[in-house]
GROMACS .gro file of C-alpha atoms in nm:
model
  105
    1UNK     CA    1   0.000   0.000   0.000
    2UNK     CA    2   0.109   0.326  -0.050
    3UNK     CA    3   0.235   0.579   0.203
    4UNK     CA    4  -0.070   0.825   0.097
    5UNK     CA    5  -0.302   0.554   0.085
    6UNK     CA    6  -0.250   0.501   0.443
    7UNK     CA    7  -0.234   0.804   0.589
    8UNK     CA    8  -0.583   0.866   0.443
    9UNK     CA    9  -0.715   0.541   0.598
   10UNK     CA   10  -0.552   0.622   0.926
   11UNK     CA   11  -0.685   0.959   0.942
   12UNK     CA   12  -1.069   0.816   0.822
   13UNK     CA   13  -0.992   0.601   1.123
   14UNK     CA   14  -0.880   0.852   1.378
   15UNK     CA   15  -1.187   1.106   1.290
   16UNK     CA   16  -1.451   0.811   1.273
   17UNK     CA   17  -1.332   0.749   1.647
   18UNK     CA   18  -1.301   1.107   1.783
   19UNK     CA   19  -1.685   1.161   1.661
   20UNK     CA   20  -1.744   0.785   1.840
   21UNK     CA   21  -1.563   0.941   2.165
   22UNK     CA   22  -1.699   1.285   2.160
   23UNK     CA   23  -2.086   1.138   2.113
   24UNK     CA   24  -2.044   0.909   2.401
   25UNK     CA   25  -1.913   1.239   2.588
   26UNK     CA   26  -2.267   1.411   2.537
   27UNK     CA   27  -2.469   1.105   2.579
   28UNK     CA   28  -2.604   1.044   2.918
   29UNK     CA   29  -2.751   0.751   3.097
   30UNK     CA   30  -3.111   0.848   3.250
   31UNK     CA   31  -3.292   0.588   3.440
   32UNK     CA   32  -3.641   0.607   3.641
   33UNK     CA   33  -3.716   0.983   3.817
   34UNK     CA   34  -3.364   1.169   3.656
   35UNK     CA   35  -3.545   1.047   3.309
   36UNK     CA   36  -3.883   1.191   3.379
   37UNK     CA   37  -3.708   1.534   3.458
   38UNK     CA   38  -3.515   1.491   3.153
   39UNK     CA   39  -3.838   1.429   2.935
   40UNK     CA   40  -4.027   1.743   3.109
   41UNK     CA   41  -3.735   1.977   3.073
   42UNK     CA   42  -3.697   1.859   2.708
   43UNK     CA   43  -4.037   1.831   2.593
   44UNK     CA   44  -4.162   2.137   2.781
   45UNK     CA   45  -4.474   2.040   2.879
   46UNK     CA   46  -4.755   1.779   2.984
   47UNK     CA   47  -4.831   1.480   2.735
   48UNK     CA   48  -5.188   1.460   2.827
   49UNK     CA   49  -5.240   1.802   2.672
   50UNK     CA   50  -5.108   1.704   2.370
   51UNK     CA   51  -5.307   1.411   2.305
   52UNK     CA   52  -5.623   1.593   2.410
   53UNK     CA   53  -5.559   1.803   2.127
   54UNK     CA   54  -5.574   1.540   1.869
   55UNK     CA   55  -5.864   1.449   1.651
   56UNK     CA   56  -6.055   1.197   1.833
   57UNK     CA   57  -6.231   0.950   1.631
   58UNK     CA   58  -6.542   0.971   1.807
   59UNK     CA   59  -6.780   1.193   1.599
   60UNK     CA   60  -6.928   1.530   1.800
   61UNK     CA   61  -7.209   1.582   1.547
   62UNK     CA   62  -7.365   1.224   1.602
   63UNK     CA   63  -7.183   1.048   1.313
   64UNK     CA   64  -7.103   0.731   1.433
   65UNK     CA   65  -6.793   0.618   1.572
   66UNK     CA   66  -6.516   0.505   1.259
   67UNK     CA   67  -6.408   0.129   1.424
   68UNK     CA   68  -6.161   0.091   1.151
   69UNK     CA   69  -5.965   0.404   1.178
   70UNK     CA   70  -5.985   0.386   1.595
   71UNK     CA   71  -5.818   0.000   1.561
   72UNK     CA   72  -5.535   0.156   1.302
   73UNK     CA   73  -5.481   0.442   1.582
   74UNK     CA   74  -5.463   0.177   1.873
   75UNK     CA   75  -5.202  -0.048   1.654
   76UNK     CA   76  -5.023   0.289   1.564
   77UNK     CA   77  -4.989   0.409   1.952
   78UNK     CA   78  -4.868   0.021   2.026
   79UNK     CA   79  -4.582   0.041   1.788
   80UNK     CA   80  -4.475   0.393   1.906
   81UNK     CA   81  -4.543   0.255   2.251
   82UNK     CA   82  -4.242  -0.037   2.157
   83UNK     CA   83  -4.047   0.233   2.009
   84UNK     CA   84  -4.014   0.436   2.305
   85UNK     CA   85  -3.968   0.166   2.527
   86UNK     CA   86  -3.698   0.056   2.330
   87UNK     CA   87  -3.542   0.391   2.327
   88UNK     CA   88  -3.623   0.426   2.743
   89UNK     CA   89  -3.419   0.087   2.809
   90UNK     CA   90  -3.128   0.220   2.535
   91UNK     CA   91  -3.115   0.601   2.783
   92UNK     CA   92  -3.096   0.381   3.091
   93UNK     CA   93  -2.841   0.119   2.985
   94UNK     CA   94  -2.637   0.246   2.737
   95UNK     CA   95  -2.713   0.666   2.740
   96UNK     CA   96  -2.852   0.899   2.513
   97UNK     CA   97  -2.859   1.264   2.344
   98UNK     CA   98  -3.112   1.506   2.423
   99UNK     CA   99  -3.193   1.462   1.999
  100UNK     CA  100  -3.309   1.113   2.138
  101UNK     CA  101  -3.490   1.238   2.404
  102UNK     CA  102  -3.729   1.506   2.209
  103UNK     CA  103  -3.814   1.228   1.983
  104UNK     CA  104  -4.023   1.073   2.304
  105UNK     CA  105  -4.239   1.381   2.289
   0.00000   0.00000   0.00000
């Protein structure tokens, strides 16, 4: 291999593991109450306000109730549910960013 050659895979290497080093610097592991505080600082607010603010699928004007749509909205909040657990468990064991974080908002 050439001398060039190298140096360009060492320094590939070298930046690949500062970014690696300086990520794990910012992450941080958040478990039980020090993760709730995280999650209110980060989202800013109550999630039960949020979700009252969402369509409903239960008509006002009489219409009657759309059983399809409200089973695709109760699969769709148990995969998200799976999803944040996942990402929970990853905070607590491993760490994470506050980017991670605002994505359980």
């Amino acid at each position: 291999m050439r001398p060039s050659l190298q140096l360009g895979v060492l320094l590939c290497v070298l930046c690949a593991a500062h970014l690696q080093a300086q990520e794990k610097r910012n992450s941080l592991r958040l478990c039980g109450r020090a993760l709730v505080r995280a999650l209110v600082f980060t989202c800013g607010g109550s999630r039960w306000r949020r979700q009252l603010e969402e369509t409903d699928f239960w008509a006002a004007d009489g219409e009657e109730p759309d059983f399809l749509e409200a089973r695709d909205v109760a699969v769709r909040d148990l995969h998200r549910r799976d999803q944040d657990q996942a990402l929970i468990t990853t905070c607590c064991q491993q760490g994470c960013q506050r980017s991670e974080l605002s994505m359980l908002c």
